[in-house]
CSV table of C-alpha atoms in Angstrom, one decimal:
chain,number,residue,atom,x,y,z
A,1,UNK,CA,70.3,131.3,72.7
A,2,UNK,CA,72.8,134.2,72.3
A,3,UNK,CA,70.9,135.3,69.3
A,4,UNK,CA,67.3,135.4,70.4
A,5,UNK,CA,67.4,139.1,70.1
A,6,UNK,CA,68.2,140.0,66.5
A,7,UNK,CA,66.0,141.5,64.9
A,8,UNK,CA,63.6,140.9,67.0
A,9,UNK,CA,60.1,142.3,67.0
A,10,UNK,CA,61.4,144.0,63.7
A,11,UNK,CA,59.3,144.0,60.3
A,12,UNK,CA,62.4,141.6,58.7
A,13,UNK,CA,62.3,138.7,60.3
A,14,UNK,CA,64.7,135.9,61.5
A,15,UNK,CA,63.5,132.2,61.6
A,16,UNK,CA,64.7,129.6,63.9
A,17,UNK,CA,66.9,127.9,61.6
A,18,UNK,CA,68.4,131.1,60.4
A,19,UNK,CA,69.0,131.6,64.2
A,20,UNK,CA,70.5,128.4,64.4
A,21,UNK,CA,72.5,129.3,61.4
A,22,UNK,CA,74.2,132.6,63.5
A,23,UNK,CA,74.4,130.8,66.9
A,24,UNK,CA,77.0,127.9,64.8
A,25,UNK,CA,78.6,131.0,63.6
A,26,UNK,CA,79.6,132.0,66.8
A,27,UNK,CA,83.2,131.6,67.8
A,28,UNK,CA,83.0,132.2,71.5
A,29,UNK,CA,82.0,134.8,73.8
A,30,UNK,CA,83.5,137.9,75.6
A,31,UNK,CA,82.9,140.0,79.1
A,32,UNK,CA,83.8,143.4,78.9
A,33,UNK,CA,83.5,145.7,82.1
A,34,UNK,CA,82.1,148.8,81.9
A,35,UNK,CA,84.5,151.7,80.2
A,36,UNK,CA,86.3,149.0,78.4
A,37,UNK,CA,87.5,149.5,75.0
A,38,UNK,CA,86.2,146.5,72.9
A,39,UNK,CA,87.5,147.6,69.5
A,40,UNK,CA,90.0,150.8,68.9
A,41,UNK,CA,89.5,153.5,66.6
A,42,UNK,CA,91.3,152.8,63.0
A,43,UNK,CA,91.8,149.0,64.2
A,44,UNK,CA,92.2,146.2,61.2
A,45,UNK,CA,89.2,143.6,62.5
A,46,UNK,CA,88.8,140.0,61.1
A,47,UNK,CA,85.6,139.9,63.5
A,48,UNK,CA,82.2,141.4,64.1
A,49,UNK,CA,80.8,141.5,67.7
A,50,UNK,CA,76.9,141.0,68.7
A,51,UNK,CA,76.5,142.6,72.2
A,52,UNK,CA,74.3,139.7,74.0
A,53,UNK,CA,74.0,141.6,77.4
A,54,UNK,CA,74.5,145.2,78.5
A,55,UNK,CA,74.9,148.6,76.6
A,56,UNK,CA,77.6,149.6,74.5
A,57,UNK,CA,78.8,152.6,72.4
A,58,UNK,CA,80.2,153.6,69.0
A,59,UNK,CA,82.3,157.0,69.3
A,60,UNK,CA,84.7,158.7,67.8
A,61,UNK,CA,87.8,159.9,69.5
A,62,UNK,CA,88.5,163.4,68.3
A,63,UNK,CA,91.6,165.1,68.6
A,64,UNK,CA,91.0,167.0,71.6
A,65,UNK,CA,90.7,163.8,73.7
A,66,UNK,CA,87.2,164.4,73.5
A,67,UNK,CA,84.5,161.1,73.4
A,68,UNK,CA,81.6,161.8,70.7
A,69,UNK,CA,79.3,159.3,70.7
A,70,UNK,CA,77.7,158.2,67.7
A,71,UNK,CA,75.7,155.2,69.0
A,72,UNK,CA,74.2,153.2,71.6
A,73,UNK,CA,73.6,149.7,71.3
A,74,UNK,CA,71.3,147.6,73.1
A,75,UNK,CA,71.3,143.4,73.3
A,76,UNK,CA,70.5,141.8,69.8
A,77,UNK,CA,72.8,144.4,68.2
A,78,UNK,CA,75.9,144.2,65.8
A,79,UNK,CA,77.6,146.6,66.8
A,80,UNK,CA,80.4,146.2,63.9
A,81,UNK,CA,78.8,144.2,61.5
A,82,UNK,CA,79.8,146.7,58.6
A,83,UNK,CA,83.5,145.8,59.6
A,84,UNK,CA,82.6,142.3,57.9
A,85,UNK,CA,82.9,144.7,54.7
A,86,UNK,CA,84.7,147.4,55.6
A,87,UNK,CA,87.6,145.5,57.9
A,88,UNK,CA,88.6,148.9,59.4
A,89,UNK,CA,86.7,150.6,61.7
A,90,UNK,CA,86.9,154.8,61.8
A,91,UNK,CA,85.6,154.7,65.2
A,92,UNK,CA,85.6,153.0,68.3
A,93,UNK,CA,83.5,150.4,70.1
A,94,UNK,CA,83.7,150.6,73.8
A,95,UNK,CA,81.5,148.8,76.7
A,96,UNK,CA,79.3,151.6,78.4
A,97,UNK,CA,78.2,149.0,81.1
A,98,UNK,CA,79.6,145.5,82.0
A,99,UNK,CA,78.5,143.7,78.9
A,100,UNK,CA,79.1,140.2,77.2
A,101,UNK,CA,79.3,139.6,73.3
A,102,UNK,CA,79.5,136.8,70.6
A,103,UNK,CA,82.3,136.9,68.0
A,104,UNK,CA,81.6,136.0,64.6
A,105,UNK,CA,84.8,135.2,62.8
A,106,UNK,CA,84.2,136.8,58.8
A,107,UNK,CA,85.0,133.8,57.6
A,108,UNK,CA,81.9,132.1,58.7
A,109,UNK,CA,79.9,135.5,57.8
A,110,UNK,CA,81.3,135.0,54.2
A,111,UNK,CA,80.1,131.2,54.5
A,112,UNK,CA,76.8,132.8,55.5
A,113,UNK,CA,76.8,135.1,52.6
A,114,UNK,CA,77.4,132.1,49.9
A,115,UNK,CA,74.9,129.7,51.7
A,116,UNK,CA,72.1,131.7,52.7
A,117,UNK,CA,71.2,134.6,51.0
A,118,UNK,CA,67.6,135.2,52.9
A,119,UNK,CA,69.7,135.6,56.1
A,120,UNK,CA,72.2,137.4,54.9
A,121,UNK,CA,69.7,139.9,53.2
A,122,UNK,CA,68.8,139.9,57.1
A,123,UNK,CA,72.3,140.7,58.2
A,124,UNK,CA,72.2,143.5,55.8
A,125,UNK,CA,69.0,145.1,56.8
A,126,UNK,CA,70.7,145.4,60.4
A,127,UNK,CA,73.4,147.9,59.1
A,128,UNK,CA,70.7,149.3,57.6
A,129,UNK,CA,68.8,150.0,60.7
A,130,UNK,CA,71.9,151.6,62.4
A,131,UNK,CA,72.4,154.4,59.3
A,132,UNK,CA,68.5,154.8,59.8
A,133,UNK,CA,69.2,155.7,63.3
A,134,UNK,CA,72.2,157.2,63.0
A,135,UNK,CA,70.1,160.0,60.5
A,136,UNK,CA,67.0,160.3,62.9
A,137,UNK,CA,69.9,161.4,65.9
A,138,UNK,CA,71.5,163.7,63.0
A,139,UNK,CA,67.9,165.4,62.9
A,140,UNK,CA,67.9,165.3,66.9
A,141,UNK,CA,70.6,167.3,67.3
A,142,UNK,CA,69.5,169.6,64.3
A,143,UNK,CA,65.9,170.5,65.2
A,144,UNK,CA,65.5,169.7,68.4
A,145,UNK,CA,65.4,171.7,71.6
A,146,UNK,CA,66.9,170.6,74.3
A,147,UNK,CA,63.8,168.9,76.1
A,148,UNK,CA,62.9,167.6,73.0
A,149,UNK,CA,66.3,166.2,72.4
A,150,UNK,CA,66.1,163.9,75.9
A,151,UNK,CA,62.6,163.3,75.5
A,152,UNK,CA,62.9,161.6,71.8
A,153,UNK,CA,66.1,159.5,72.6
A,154,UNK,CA,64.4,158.0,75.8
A,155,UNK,CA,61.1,157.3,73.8
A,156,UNK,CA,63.9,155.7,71.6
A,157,UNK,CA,65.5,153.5,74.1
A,158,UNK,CA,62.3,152.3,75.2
A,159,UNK,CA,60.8,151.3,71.8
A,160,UNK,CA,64.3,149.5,71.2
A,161,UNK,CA,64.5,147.9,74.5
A,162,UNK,CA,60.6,147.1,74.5
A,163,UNK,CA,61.2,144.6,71.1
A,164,UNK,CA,63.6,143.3,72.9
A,165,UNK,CA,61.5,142.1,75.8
A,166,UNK,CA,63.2,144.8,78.2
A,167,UNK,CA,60.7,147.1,78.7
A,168,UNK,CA,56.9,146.8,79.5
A,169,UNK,CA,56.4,150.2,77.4
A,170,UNK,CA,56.7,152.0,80.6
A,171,UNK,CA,59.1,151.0,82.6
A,172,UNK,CA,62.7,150.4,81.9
A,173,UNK,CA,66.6,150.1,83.2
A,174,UNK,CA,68.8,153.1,81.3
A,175,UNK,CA,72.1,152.3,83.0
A,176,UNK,CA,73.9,155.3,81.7
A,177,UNK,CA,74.6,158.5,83.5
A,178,UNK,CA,73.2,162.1,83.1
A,179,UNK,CA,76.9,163.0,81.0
A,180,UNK,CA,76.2,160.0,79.2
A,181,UNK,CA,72.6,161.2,77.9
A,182,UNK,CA,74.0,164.7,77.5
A,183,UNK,CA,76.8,163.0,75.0
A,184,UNK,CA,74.0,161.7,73.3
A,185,UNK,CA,71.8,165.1,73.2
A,186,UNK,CA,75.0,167.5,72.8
A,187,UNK,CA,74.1,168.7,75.8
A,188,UNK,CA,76.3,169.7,79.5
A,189,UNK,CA,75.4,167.5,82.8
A,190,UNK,CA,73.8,170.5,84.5
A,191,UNK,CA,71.4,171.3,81.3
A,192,UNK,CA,70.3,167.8,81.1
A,193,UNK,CA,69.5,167.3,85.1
A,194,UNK,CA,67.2,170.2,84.4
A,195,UNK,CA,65.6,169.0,81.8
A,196,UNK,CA,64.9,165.7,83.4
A,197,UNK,CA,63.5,167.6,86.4
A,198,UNK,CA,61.2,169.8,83.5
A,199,UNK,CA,60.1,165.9,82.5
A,200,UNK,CA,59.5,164.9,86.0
A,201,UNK,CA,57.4,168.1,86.6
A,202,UNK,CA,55.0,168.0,83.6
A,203,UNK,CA,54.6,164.1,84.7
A,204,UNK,CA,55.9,163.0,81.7
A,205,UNK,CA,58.7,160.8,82.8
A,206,UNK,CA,60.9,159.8,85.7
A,207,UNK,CA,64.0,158.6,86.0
A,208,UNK,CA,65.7,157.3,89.6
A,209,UNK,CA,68.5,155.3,90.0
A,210,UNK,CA,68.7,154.0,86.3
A,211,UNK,CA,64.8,153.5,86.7
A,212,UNK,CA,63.1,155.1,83.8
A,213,UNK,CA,59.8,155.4,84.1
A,214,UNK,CA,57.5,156.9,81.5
A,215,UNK,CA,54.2,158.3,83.1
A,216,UNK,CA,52.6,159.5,80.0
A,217,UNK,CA,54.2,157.6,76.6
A,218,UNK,CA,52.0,159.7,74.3
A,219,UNK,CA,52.7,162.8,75.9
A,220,UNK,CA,56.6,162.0,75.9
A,221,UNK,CA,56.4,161.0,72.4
A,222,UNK,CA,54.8,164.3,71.5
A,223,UNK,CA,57.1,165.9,73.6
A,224,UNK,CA,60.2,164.6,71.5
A,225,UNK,CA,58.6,164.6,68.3
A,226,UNK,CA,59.4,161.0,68.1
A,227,UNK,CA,57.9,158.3,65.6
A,228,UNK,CA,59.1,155.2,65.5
A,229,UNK,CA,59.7,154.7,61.7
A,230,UNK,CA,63.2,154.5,61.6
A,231,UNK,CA,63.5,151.9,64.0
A,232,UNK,CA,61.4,149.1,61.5
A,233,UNK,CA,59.6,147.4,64.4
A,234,UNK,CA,56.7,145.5,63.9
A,235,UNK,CA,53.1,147.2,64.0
A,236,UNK,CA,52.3,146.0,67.6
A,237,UNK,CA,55.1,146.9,69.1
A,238,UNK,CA,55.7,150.3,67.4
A,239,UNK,CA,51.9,150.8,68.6
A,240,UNK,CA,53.3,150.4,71.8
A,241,UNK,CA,56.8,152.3,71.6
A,242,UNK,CA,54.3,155.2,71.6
A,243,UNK,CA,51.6,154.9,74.3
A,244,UNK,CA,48.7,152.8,72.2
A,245,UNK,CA,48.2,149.5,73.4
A,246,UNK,CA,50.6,149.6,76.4
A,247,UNK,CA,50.0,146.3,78.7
């Protein structure tokens, strides 16, 4: 089922027949490769995309020819759901690894929006979820020292990745690179290959070869500051995101 991961593990649920609902809404499916631009800044859309596999970005192109990369999205994610309403995007989408989505023309969103209200209610709550994040990487960027900054968005990509069944709470595939994760942190390459060696030292977390490993989840999370509110996950597995209950 292409839509097995929306909101999943999150405190608004889906039902199966409100799944079944999204996966007739579907008007096919697309591969991107990795660097691929899936939808271009200031682009008129008639379609909203869930990423089903892989990672992919929201940035904004600045004038410089700079990338600034405002979110990363994992499987189960609209990434442009709030074009349904807006129908032109201010940013762009791109593929950060090789990654397939599901279209959903808006003219079966708009039938979803007149026939069921619970799901779209749902639907709604998603965008939601993405300005709640959007604020909480704000604050990161704000507050936060530098190892605090790397530490809090991997804590991040675990909890999001663990409700979708892609973590264990420890142990999880990050495929992006040490630029990527310093787009994310505002931070250089060099300043965030020392940070992950500061990590690695005080046995906190590894990462190898797109291996993340988290030794010590509550010492990380302490470490980044990070609470999983924002996120909405359900009790157990926000329990989890942060080193109580892990398996």
């Amino acid at each position: 089922m292409l839509t097995q991961n929306v909101l999943r593990n999150r405190s608004a649920d889906v039902t199966e027949s409100e799944r079944a609902v999204l996966e007739n809404a579907i008007s096919h499916t697309r591969s991107y490769a990795a660097g691929q631009i899936v939808v271009r800044q200031d682009a008129t859309v008639g379609t909203s995309t869930l990423l089903v596999e892989g990672l992919m970005t929201r940035h904004v192109d600045a004038s410089d020819g700079r990338r600034h990369l405002v979110s990363i999205h994992v499987p189960g994610d609209f990434v442009d759901l709030h074009a349904y309403a807006l129908k032109q995007l201010d940013h762009a989408v791109g593929a950060l690894t090789d990654s397939t989505v599901a279209v959903f023309p808006h003219e079966a969103l708009r039938r979803i929006e007149k026939q069921h209200p619970r799901l779209t209610r749902r639907l709604w709550f998603s965008t939601l979820l993405d300005a709640a994040t959007h604020r909480q990487w704000v604050v990161r960027l704000a507050n936060l020292n530098a190892l605090q900054r790397v530490a809090n968005f991997l804590c991040e990509m675990n909890a999001r990745l663990l409700a979708i069944g892609r973590s264990d709470g420890q142990r999880f595939e990050l495929a992006m690179t040490q630029a990527d994760i310093g787009d994310v942190c505002g931070l250089t390459n060099v300043h965030v290959n020392r940070v992950v060696r500061q990590l690695r030292e005080r046995e906190l977390c590894s990462i190898r070869f797109a291996q993340v490993h988290i030794l010590d989840p509550q010492g990380l999370a302490q470490a980044g500051q990070f609470k999983p509110d924002y996120l909405y996950l359900n009790p157990p597995t926000a329990s989890r995101a942060v080193g109580s209950g892990v398996a």
